[in-house]
Amino acid sequence: MTNDRRVFLKQAAALAGAFSVNSLFNQAHAADWKQASQKVKHLSDAQIAEDEDFWRVIQQSYTVNPNIINLNNGGVSPSPLVVQQAVERYNQLSNEGPSYYMWRILDQGREPLREKLAELAGTLPDEIAINRNSTEALNTMIYGVDLKAGDEVIGTKQDYPHMIQAYRKRAIRDGIVYKQISFDFPIEDDAEIVKAYEDAITPKTKLIHITHMINWVGQIMPVQKISDMAHAKGIEVLVDGAHSFGLLDFKIPDLHCDYFGTSLHKFLSAPIGSGMLWIKKEKIENVWPMVCGDKPHDGDIRKFEDLGTRSFPIEQGIGEAINFHEGIGSKRKEERIRFLKNYWASKVQHIPKVKLHTSLNAKYSCAICGISIDGMTPGELDNALFEKYKIHTVGIVWENINCVRVTPHVYTSLNDLDKLVIAIGEIAAKGKS
């Protein structure tokens, strides 16, 4: 084979990538997963969620450390092996000649990726910008929405700190008014939540910021109802979907919002350092890009991707994560992860001194659940779980929330959760002493 022919084939393979019949996912999993799906095709998604034989096939696709029980997937989820391999493949290709393979080969793969993300999100491709995480996506909006001095933004004290800090900076810089309401979660009443936002609105309110799934305790917010209320008053809505996208079975237009940002390295299990911004098409031209951009009022969503050199391997690895996600099925995945959360939480909720900070109602929670033990700080409980049981969680101390956040994923086994239940029981019985 001539050298030119080798180069041509390498380029063709790189461009086809995740969305070809030769994708790494198809090579590694298609046959086994098809066989596993055939065995449960007579079951509902909720029933499949409890079928351990089916999920054991999925679990084998990850490379998680068996010496640590990782239950902090709300922070960053591990990527399955095929996603890791995709990133390594593209990284090796890039380093054979960075400026050539990155800009002339891999860069051409962004549009097919944009189309697949749009399909997953239920939007137009020209409404999707690919970036690095929720913070970048949402800060682009927070600093880019055309607000003037005196205009009001409503958020909550339970939103993510990076967003709160950005609004406060904009208040200092531009004189906008940033107002925060506060909730005592869990709440199982949509009307109560919607009314709290509505009561904070004044004639100067221009934007409402909603965290779709509260990252601290996993409360699912009634975004569509809040959006409809806000739009009836001429107010736009920005949604932080960091923990909902790739977990809950929904399409972005279902939320009735105007702007949406998410991280893809959480429940979608895309490469670490990947994210996505969605802007309703007719609103793109009104949002300022945060960096570069010779046409800041252009209606092309790509103006938000003008970052210069970035990680093309990470970006292109997203495609295999989409394959992996779709191979499972959105609803099936949501039901499984909710089942895992309810499995352990329902077993510990009646243990003396144990308190749950998250609803077990399917409408109001899915993966994340907060837990505390009387007499222990979140840090003490987090340390106790890891030091003796090697269970990795995260202690939360934020505003009126004090708990340990526990978050399983599809690779989490019931055996691991049984160990968590035993650990919580023993720690609660022993206390700090």
Short mmCIF file of C-alpha atoms in Angstrom, two decimals:
data_model
loop_
_atom_site.label_atom_id
_atom_site.label_comp_id
_atom_site.label_asym_id
_atom_site.label_seq_id
_atom_site.Cartn_x
_atom_site.Cartn_y
_atom_site.Cartn_z
CA MET A 1 0.00 0.00 0.00
CA THR A 2 1.37 3.42 -0.92
CA ASN A 3 1.95 6.07 1.68
CA ASP A 4 -0.67 8.34 0.05
CA ARG A 5 -3.19 5.54 0.30
CA ARG A 6 -2.43 5.06 4.00
CA VAL A 7 -2.89 8.77 4.65
CA PHE A 8 -6.19 8.77 2.75
CA LEU A 9 -7.54 5.82 4.73
CA LYS A 10 -6.43 7.35 8.02
CA GLN A 11 -8.18 10.61 7.16
CA ALA A 12 -11.33 8.81 6.05
CA ALA A 13 -11.43 6.77 9.26
CA ALA A 14 -10.95 9.86 11.39
CA LEU A 15 -13.77 11.71 9.66
CA ALA A 16 -16.18 8.77 9.82
CA GLY A 17 -15.30 8.16 13.46
CA ALA A 18 -18.09 7.46 15.89
CA PHE A 19 -20.89 7.75 13.35
CA SER A 20 -19.81 4.97 11.03
CA VAL A 21 -20.49 1.24 11.05
CA ASN A 22 -16.88 0.86 12.18
CA SER A 23 -17.31 2.96 15.31
CA LEU A 24 -15.52 1.72 18.40
CA PHE A 25 -18.89 1.18 20.05
CA ASN A 26 -20.12 -1.02 17.22
CA GLN A 27 -16.90 -3.01 17.24
CA ALA A 28 -16.88 -3.54 21.00
CA HIS A 29 -20.51 -3.71 22.09
CA ALA A 30 -23.11 -3.85 19.31
CA ALA A 31 -23.43 -7.63 19.15
CA ASP A 32 -23.41 -8.30 22.91
CA TRP A 33 -25.79 -5.47 23.65
CA LYS A 34 -28.20 -6.56 20.94
CA GLN A 35 -28.26 -10.03 22.43
CA ALA A 36 -28.83 -8.66 25.94
CA SER A 37 -31.65 -6.43 24.69
CA GLN A 38 -33.35 -9.34 22.96
CA LYS A 39 -33.58 -11.16 26.29
CA VAL A 40 -35.48 -8.27 27.94
CA LYS A 41 -37.50 -6.95 24.98
CA HIS A 42 -40.74 -8.20 26.59
CA LEU A 43 -40.12 -6.08 29.70
CA SER A 44 -40.92 -2.42 30.38
CA ASP A 45 -38.11 0.06 30.98
CA ALA A 46 -38.95 0.05 34.68
CA GLN A 47 -38.72 -3.75 34.78
CA ILE A 48 -35.45 -3.75 32.83
CA ALA A 49 -34.07 -1.34 35.45
CA GLU A 50 -34.13 -4.24 37.92
CA ASP A 51 -32.71 -6.91 35.60
CA GLU A 52 -29.16 -7.45 36.86
CA ASP A 53 -28.13 -9.73 34.01
CA PHE A 54 -28.83 -6.96 31.49
CA TRP A 55 -26.97 -4.28 33.43
CA ARG A 56 -24.00 -6.55 34.09
CA VAL A 57 -23.27 -6.34 30.35
CA ILE A 58 -23.26 -2.53 30.60
CA GLN A 59 -21.11 -2.53 33.73
CA GLN A 60 -18.36 -4.47 32.00
CA SER A 61 -17.87 -1.56 29.60
CA TYR A 62 -16.28 0.63 32.29
CA THR A 63 -12.79 0.55 33.76
CA VAL A 64 -13.54 1.88 37.24
CA ASN A 65 -11.15 1.07 40.07
CA PRO A 66 -12.50 -1.99 41.95
CA ASN A 67 -10.80 -0.83 45.14
CA ILE A 68 -12.97 2.29 45.39
CA ILE A 69 -16.76 2.45 45.31
CA ASN A 70 -17.28 5.69 43.39
CA LEU A 71 -20.60 7.24 44.35
CA ASN A 72 -19.74 10.80 43.38
CA ASN A 73 -20.81 10.58 39.75
CA GLY A 74 -22.60 13.88 40.23
CA GLY A 75 -19.17 15.50 40.08
CA VAL A 76 -17.66 13.81 37.06
CA SER A 77 -18.69 10.45 35.63
CA PRO A 78 -16.06 8.07 34.28
CA SER A 79 -16.14 7.42 30.55
CA PRO A 80 -16.63 3.87 29.28
CA LEU A 81 -13.59 2.25 27.69
CA VAL A 82 -14.67 2.95 24.09
CA VAL A 83 -14.83 6.68 24.84
CA GLN A 84 -11.38 6.60 26.42
CA GLN A 85 -10.04 4.71 23.41
CA ALA A 86 -11.57 7.24 21.02
CA VAL A 87 -9.84 10.12 22.79
CA GLU A 88 -6.53 8.25 22.76
CA ARG A 89 -6.94 7.44 19.07
CA TYR A 90 -7.60 11.05 18.12
CA ASN A 91 -4.85 12.30 20.39
CA GLN A 92 -2.31 10.01 18.74
CA LEU A 93 -3.50 11.11 15.31
CA SER A 94 -3.27 14.79 16.30
CA ASN A 95 0.29 14.40 17.48
CA GLU A 96 1.40 12.94 14.17
CA GLY A 97 1.04 16.45 12.79
CA PRO A 98 -1.06 18.72 15.02
CA SER A 99 -1.80 21.65 12.75
CA TYR A 100 -2.69 19.32 9.88
CA TYR A 101 -4.68 16.58 11.59
CA MET A 102 -6.40 18.91 14.07
CA TRP A 103 -7.43 21.75 11.81
CA ARG A 104 -7.81 19.99 8.47
CA ILE A 105 -9.08 16.58 9.55
CA LEU A 106 -10.59 16.44 13.04
CA ASP A 107 -12.07 19.93 12.80
CA GLN A 108 -14.23 18.62 9.96
CA GLY A 109 -15.86 16.22 12.40
CA ARG A 110 -17.55 18.97 14.40
CA GLU A 111 -20.56 19.31 12.12
CA PRO A 112 -21.53 15.61 12.21
CA LEU A 113 -21.08 15.77 15.99
CA ARG A 114 -23.25 18.88 16.19
CA GLU A 115 -25.97 17.05 14.27
CA LYS A 116 -25.86 14.05 16.60
CA LEU A 117 -25.99 16.25 19.71
CA ALA A 118 -28.93 18.13 18.21
CA GLU A 119 -30.70 14.85 17.54
CA LEU A 120 -30.13 13.77 21.13
CA ALA A 121 -31.30 17.15 22.43
CA GLY A 122 -34.27 17.39 20.06
CA THR A 123 -33.11 20.69 18.58
CA LEU A 124 -31.79 22.17 15.37
CA PRO A 125 -28.05 21.65 14.76
CA ASP A 126 -27.65 25.40 14.28
CA GLU A 127 -28.76 25.90 17.90
CA ILE A 128 -25.96 23.79 19.41
CA ALA A 129 -22.47 25.03 20.37
CA ILE A 130 -19.87 22.54 21.58
CA ASN A 131 -17.67 23.66 24.45
CA ARG A 132 -15.99 22.41 27.62
CA ASN A 133 -18.53 22.33 30.45
CA SER A 134 -21.64 23.84 32.02
CA THR A 135 -19.71 26.69 33.54
CA GLU A 136 -18.44 27.82 30.16
CA ALA A 137 -21.84 27.42 28.53
CA LEU A 138 -23.77 29.24 31.24
CA ASN A 139 -21.18 31.95 31.79
CA THR A 140 -21.35 32.65 28.07
CA MET A 141 -25.03 33.36 28.58
CA ILE A 142 -24.70 35.21 31.87
CA TYR A 143 -22.16 37.64 30.44
CA GLY A 144 -23.59 37.58 26.92
CA VAL A 145 -27.28 38.32 27.44
CA ASP A 146 -27.90 41.98 26.68
CA LEU A 147 -28.79 43.41 30.10
CA LYS A 148 -28.41 46.99 31.29
CA ALA A 149 -28.13 48.67 34.68
CA GLY A 150 -31.25 48.09 36.76
CA ASP A 151 -32.37 44.97 34.90
CA GLU A 152 -33.16 42.14 37.30
CA VAL A 153 -32.18 38.47 37.23
CA ILE A 154 -33.80 35.94 39.55
CA GLY A 155 -31.90 32.85 40.71
CA THR A 156 -31.76 30.80 43.89
CA LYS A 157 -29.31 30.35 46.74
CA GLN A 158 -29.22 26.67 45.81
CA ASP A 159 -27.86 27.28 42.28
CA TYR A 160 -24.29 26.33 41.38
CA PRO A 161 -21.62 28.68 42.81
CA HIS A 162 -19.96 29.41 39.45
CA MET A 163 -23.22 30.83 38.16
CA ILE A 164 -23.95 32.78 41.32
CA GLN A 165 -20.47 34.31 41.20
CA ALA A 166 -20.88 35.26 37.55
CA TYR A 167 -24.15 37.09 38.21
CA ARG A 168 -22.59 38.92 41.15
CA LYS A 169 -19.67 40.00 38.97
CA ARG A 170 -22.06 41.26 36.34
CA ALA A 171 -23.95 43.17 39.00
CA ILE A 172 -20.69 44.89 39.97
CA ARG A 173 -19.61 45.49 36.38
CA ASP A 174 -22.90 46.48 34.73
CA GLY A 175 -25.23 47.38 37.57
CA ILE A 176 -27.75 44.60 37.01
CA VAL A 177 -29.76 43.48 40.05
CA TYR A 178 -29.24 39.84 41.02
CA LYS A 179 -31.94 38.47 43.30
CA GLN A 180 -31.87 35.08 45.00
CA ILE A 181 -34.80 33.18 46.40
CA SER A 182 -34.26 30.17 48.67
CA PHE A 183 -35.82 26.73 48.99
CA ASP A 184 -35.86 24.11 51.71
CA PHE A 185 -35.61 20.86 49.77
CA PRO A 186 -37.06 18.33 49.27
CA ILE A 187 -40.25 19.86 47.89
CA GLU A 188 -42.98 17.79 46.24
CA ASP A 189 -45.20 20.64 45.08
CA ASP A 190 -44.68 22.29 41.68
CA ALA A 191 -47.01 25.17 42.51
CA GLU A 192 -44.97 26.10 45.58
CA ILE A 193 -41.79 26.28 43.53
CA VAL A 194 -43.32 28.24 40.65
CA LYS A 195 -44.94 30.71 43.06
CA ALA A 196 -41.60 31.41 44.75
CA TYR A 197 -40.15 32.58 41.42
CA GLU A 198 -43.31 34.45 40.50
CA ASP A 199 -43.42 36.34 43.80
CA ALA A 200 -39.88 37.63 43.18
CA ILE A 201 -40.72 39.13 39.79
CA THR A 202 -40.95 42.89 39.31
CA PRO A 203 -41.45 45.00 36.17
CA LYS A 204 -37.63 45.12 35.88
CA THR A 205 -37.14 41.32 35.80
CA LYS A 206 -35.59 40.24 32.48
CA LEU A 207 -34.18 36.76 33.14
CA ILE A 208 -34.84 33.76 35.39
CA HIS A 209 -32.04 31.25 36.02
CA ILE A 210 -33.20 27.69 36.82
CA THR A 211 -31.11 24.71 37.83
CA HIS A 212 -32.97 21.78 36.28
CA MET A 213 -31.62 19.29 38.79
CA ILE A 214 -30.22 20.86 41.95
CA ASN A 215 -26.66 19.59 42.10
CA TRP A 216 -26.49 19.47 45.90
CA VAL A 217 -29.47 17.18 46.58
CA GLY A 218 -30.91 16.19 43.20
CA GLN A 219 -34.26 18.01 43.40
CA ILE A 220 -35.84 18.11 39.93
CA MET A 221 -37.35 21.53 39.28
CA PRO A 222 -40.56 22.09 37.25
CA VAL A 223 -38.73 23.98 34.51
CA GLN A 224 -41.50 23.92 31.94
CA LYS A 225 -44.02 25.42 34.36
CA ILE A 226 -41.59 28.11 35.50
CA SER A 227 -40.74 28.91 31.88
CA ASP A 228 -44.38 29.23 30.89
CA MET A 229 -45.05 31.54 33.83
CA ALA A 230 -42.01 33.66 32.98
CA HIS A 231 -42.79 33.93 29.27
CA ALA A 232 -46.32 35.07 30.04
CA LYS A 233 -44.66 38.05 31.71
CA GLY A 234 -42.13 38.66 28.92
CA ILE A 235 -39.19 37.18 30.86
CA GLU A 236 -36.51 34.90 29.38
CA VAL A 237 -35.32 31.67 30.99
CA LEU A 238 -31.80 30.22 31.23
CA VAL A 239 -31.51 26.60 32.38
CA ASP A 240 -28.54 24.91 34.03
CA GLY A 241 -28.85 21.33 32.82
CA ALA A 242 -25.51 20.06 34.11
CA HIS A 243 -27.02 17.09 35.95
CA SER A 244 -30.12 16.43 33.87
CA PHE A 245 -28.81 16.04 30.31
CA GLY A 246 -27.86 12.45 29.57
CA LEU A 247 -29.74 11.32 32.68
CA LEU A 248 -33.39 12.31 32.35
CA ASP A 249 -35.33 11.30 29.25
CA PHE A 250 -36.28 14.68 27.79
CA LYS A 251 -35.68 16.98 24.85
CA ILE A 252 -34.56 20.56 25.46
CA PRO A 253 -37.62 22.10 23.75
CA ASP A 254 -39.78 20.21 26.30
CA LEU A 255 -38.50 22.68 28.92
CA HIS A 256 -39.87 25.74 27.04
CA CYS A 257 -36.73 27.66 27.98
CA ASP A 258 -34.68 30.10 25.88
CA TYR A 259 -31.14 29.02 26.78
CA PHE A 260 -29.64 25.79 28.12
CA GLY A 261 -26.13 24.78 29.17
CA THR A 262 -24.79 21.42 30.25
CA SER A 263 -21.71 19.32 30.89
CA LEU A 264 -21.41 16.18 28.79
CA HIS A 265 -18.90 14.53 31.16
CA LYS A 266 -21.51 13.81 33.80
CA PHE A 267 -24.30 11.36 33.02
CA LEU A 268 -23.63 11.20 29.28
CA SER A 269 -20.17 9.85 30.25
CA ALA A 270 -18.46 11.86 27.51
CA PRO A 271 -14.75 12.75 27.82
CA ILE A 272 -13.83 14.87 30.82
CA GLY A 273 -13.89 18.51 29.74
CA SER A 274 -16.80 18.46 27.28
CA GLY A 275 -19.97 20.52 27.31
CA MET A 276 -22.76 22.01 25.24
CA LEU A 277 -24.68 25.27 24.90
CA TRP A 278 -28.14 25.55 23.34
CA ILE A 279 -29.71 28.85 22.31
CA LYS A 280 -33.09 29.20 20.62
CA LYS A 281 -32.23 30.08 17.03
CA GLU A 282 -33.93 33.47 16.86
CA LYS A 283 -32.10 34.62 20.00
CA ILE A 284 -28.52 33.75 18.95
CA GLU A 285 -27.83 37.11 17.31
CA ASN A 286 -28.70 38.96 20.53
CA VAL A 287 -26.14 37.13 22.69
CA TRP A 288 -22.57 38.42 22.83
CA PRO A 289 -19.84 35.76 22.49
CA MET A 290 -17.59 35.70 25.55
CA VAL A 291 -14.36 35.48 23.54
CA CYS A 292 -13.13 36.47 20.06
CA GLY A 293 -15.82 36.77 17.39
CA ASP A 294 -15.45 39.38 14.66
CA LYS A 295 -19.24 39.38 14.23
CA PRO A 296 -20.64 39.46 17.77
CA HIS A 297 -24.22 39.93 16.59
CA ASP A 298 -24.09 37.19 13.98
CA GLY A 299 -26.86 34.61 14.14
CA ASP A 300 -24.43 31.71 13.70
CA ILE A 301 -24.11 29.55 16.83
CA ARG A 302 -20.50 28.83 15.88
CA LYS A 303 -19.45 32.25 17.12
CA PHE A 304 -19.44 30.72 20.62
CA GLU A 305 -16.88 28.09 19.57
CA ASP A 306 -14.17 30.52 18.49
CA LEU A 307 -11.72 29.49 21.20
CA GLY A 308 -8.54 29.01 19.21
CA THR A 309 -6.65 25.79 19.93
CA ARG A 310 -8.60 23.35 22.09
CA SER A 311 -8.78 19.59 22.59
CA PHE A 312 -10.05 18.09 19.35
CA PRO A 313 -9.63 14.54 20.73
CA ILE A 314 -11.95 15.29 23.66
CA GLU A 315 -14.48 16.90 21.34
CA GLN A 316 -14.50 14.00 18.91
CA GLY A 317 -14.70 11.48 21.74
CA ILE A 318 -18.19 12.79 22.52
CA GLY A 319 -19.50 10.83 19.55
CA GLU A 320 -18.72 7.47 21.10
CA ALA A 321 -20.41 8.58 24.33
CA ILE A 322 -23.56 9.34 22.34
CA ASN A 323 -23.37 5.87 20.77
CA PHE A 324 -23.00 4.34 24.22
CA HIS A 325 -25.92 6.33 25.61
CA GLU A 326 -28.20 5.50 22.69
CA GLY A 327 -27.16 1.86 22.89
CA ILE A 328 -28.69 1.78 26.37
CA GLY A 329 -31.67 4.05 25.65
CA SER A 330 -32.50 7.33 27.42
CA LYS A 331 -35.59 6.16 29.29
CA ARG A 332 -34.07 2.81 30.17
CA LYS A 333 -31.00 4.58 31.57
CA GLU A 334 -33.06 7.05 33.61
CA GLU A 335 -35.12 4.24 35.11
CA ARG A 336 -32.02 2.24 36.05
CA ILE A 337 -30.22 5.08 37.77
CA ARG A 338 -33.37 6.10 39.65
CA PHE A 339 -33.82 2.47 40.71
CA LEU A 340 -30.24 2.43 42.05
CA LYS A 341 -30.82 5.63 44.03
CA ASN A 342 -34.09 4.36 45.50
CA TYR A 343 -32.54 0.95 46.20
CA TRP A 344 -30.07 2.24 48.78
CA ALA A 345 -32.00 5.28 49.97
CA SER A 346 -35.16 3.33 50.80
CA LYS A 347 -33.09 0.89 52.86
CA VAL A 348 -31.47 3.55 55.04
CA GLN A 349 -34.27 6.11 55.45
CA HIS A 350 -35.65 4.44 58.60
CA ILE A 351 -32.30 3.86 60.30
CA PRO A 352 -32.17 5.89 63.56
CA LYS A 353 -30.34 9.22 63.21
CA VAL A 354 -30.31 8.99 59.39
CA LYS A 355 -32.03 11.72 57.37
CA LEU A 356 -32.60 11.91 53.62
CA HIS A 357 -32.50 15.36 52.00
CA THR A 358 -34.02 14.24 48.71
CA SER A 359 -37.47 13.08 47.68
CA LEU A 360 -37.88 9.46 46.58
CA ASN A 361 -40.79 10.49 44.35
CA ALA A 362 -39.82 9.79 40.73
CA LYS A 363 -41.12 13.18 39.64
CA TYR A 364 -38.72 15.05 41.90
CA SER A 365 -35.48 13.05 41.86
CA CYS A 366 -33.44 10.53 39.91
CA ALA A 367 -29.75 9.84 40.58
CA ILE A 368 -28.63 12.19 43.35
CA CYS A 369 -29.66 11.79 46.97
CA GLY A 370 -28.45 13.69 50.01
CA ILE A 371 -28.03 11.97 53.38
CA SER A 372 -26.98 13.06 56.86
CA ILE A 373 -26.51 11.40 60.22
CA ASP A 374 -27.39 13.26 63.41
CA GLY A 375 -24.33 14.36 65.32
CA MET A 376 -21.98 14.22 62.33
CA THR A 377 -20.91 16.95 59.95
CA PRO A 378 -20.98 16.18 56.20
CA GLY A 379 -17.19 16.10 56.23
CA GLU A 380 -17.09 13.61 59.08
CA LEU A 381 -19.58 11.30 57.37
CA ASP A 382 -17.77 11.58 54.04
CA ASN A 383 -14.47 10.70 55.73
CA ALA A 384 -15.98 7.79 57.65
CA LEU A 385 -17.42 6.28 54.46
CA PHE A 386 -14.08 6.42 52.70
CA GLU A 387 -11.60 5.62 55.45
CA LYS A 388 -13.19 2.34 56.53
CA TYR A 389 -15.35 1.34 53.57
CA LYS A 390 -13.56 2.99 50.61
CA ILE A 391 -16.85 4.55 49.50
CA HIS A 392 -16.24 7.85 47.73
CA THR A 393 -18.96 10.48 48.12
CA VAL A 394 -18.84 14.24 48.71
CA GLY A 395 -19.75 16.35 51.73
CA ILE A 396 -22.02 19.30 50.98
CA VAL A 397 -22.11 22.45 53.10
CA TRP A 398 -23.87 25.18 51.15
CA GLU A 399 -26.40 27.74 52.37
CA ASN A 400 -29.14 25.71 54.13
CA ILE A 401 -27.90 22.33 52.84
CA ASN A 402 -25.72 20.10 55.01
CA CYS A 403 -25.44 16.52 53.81
CA VAL A 404 -23.37 13.95 51.93
CA ARG A 405 -24.28 13.59 48.27
CA VAL A 406 -24.49 10.04 46.95
CA THR A 407 -24.74 9.48 43.20
CA PRO A 408 -24.62 6.07 41.48
CA HIS A 409 -24.34 5.52 37.72
CA VAL A 410 -25.12 2.65 35.33
CA TYR A 411 -21.87 0.87 36.20
CA THR A 412 -22.74 0.83 39.93
CA SER A 413 -23.58 -2.65 41.20
CA LEU A 414 -26.17 -3.61 43.80
CA ASN A 415 -23.34 -5.23 45.75
CA ASP A 416 -21.68 -1.82 46.02
CA LEU A 417 -24.91 -0.26 47.22
CA ASP A 418 -25.41 -3.04 49.75
CA LYS A 419 -21.99 -2.12 51.16
CA LEU A 420 -23.12 1.50 51.35
CA VAL A 421 -26.25 0.52 53.28
CA ILE A 422 -24.20 -1.55 55.74
CA ALA A 423 -21.71 1.30 56.14
CA ILE A 424 -24.41 3.87 56.87
CA GLY A 425 -26.03 1.57 59.42
CA GLU A 426 -22.75 0.93 61.22
CA ILE A 427 -21.69 4.58 61.18
CA ALA A 428 -25.09 5.74 62.45
CA ALA A 429 -25.00 3.18 65.27
CA LYS A 430 -21.46 4.11 66.27
CA GLY A 431 -21.64 7.88 65.79
CA LYS A 432 -18.52 10.05 65.90
CA SER A 433 -16.99 8.02 68.69
#
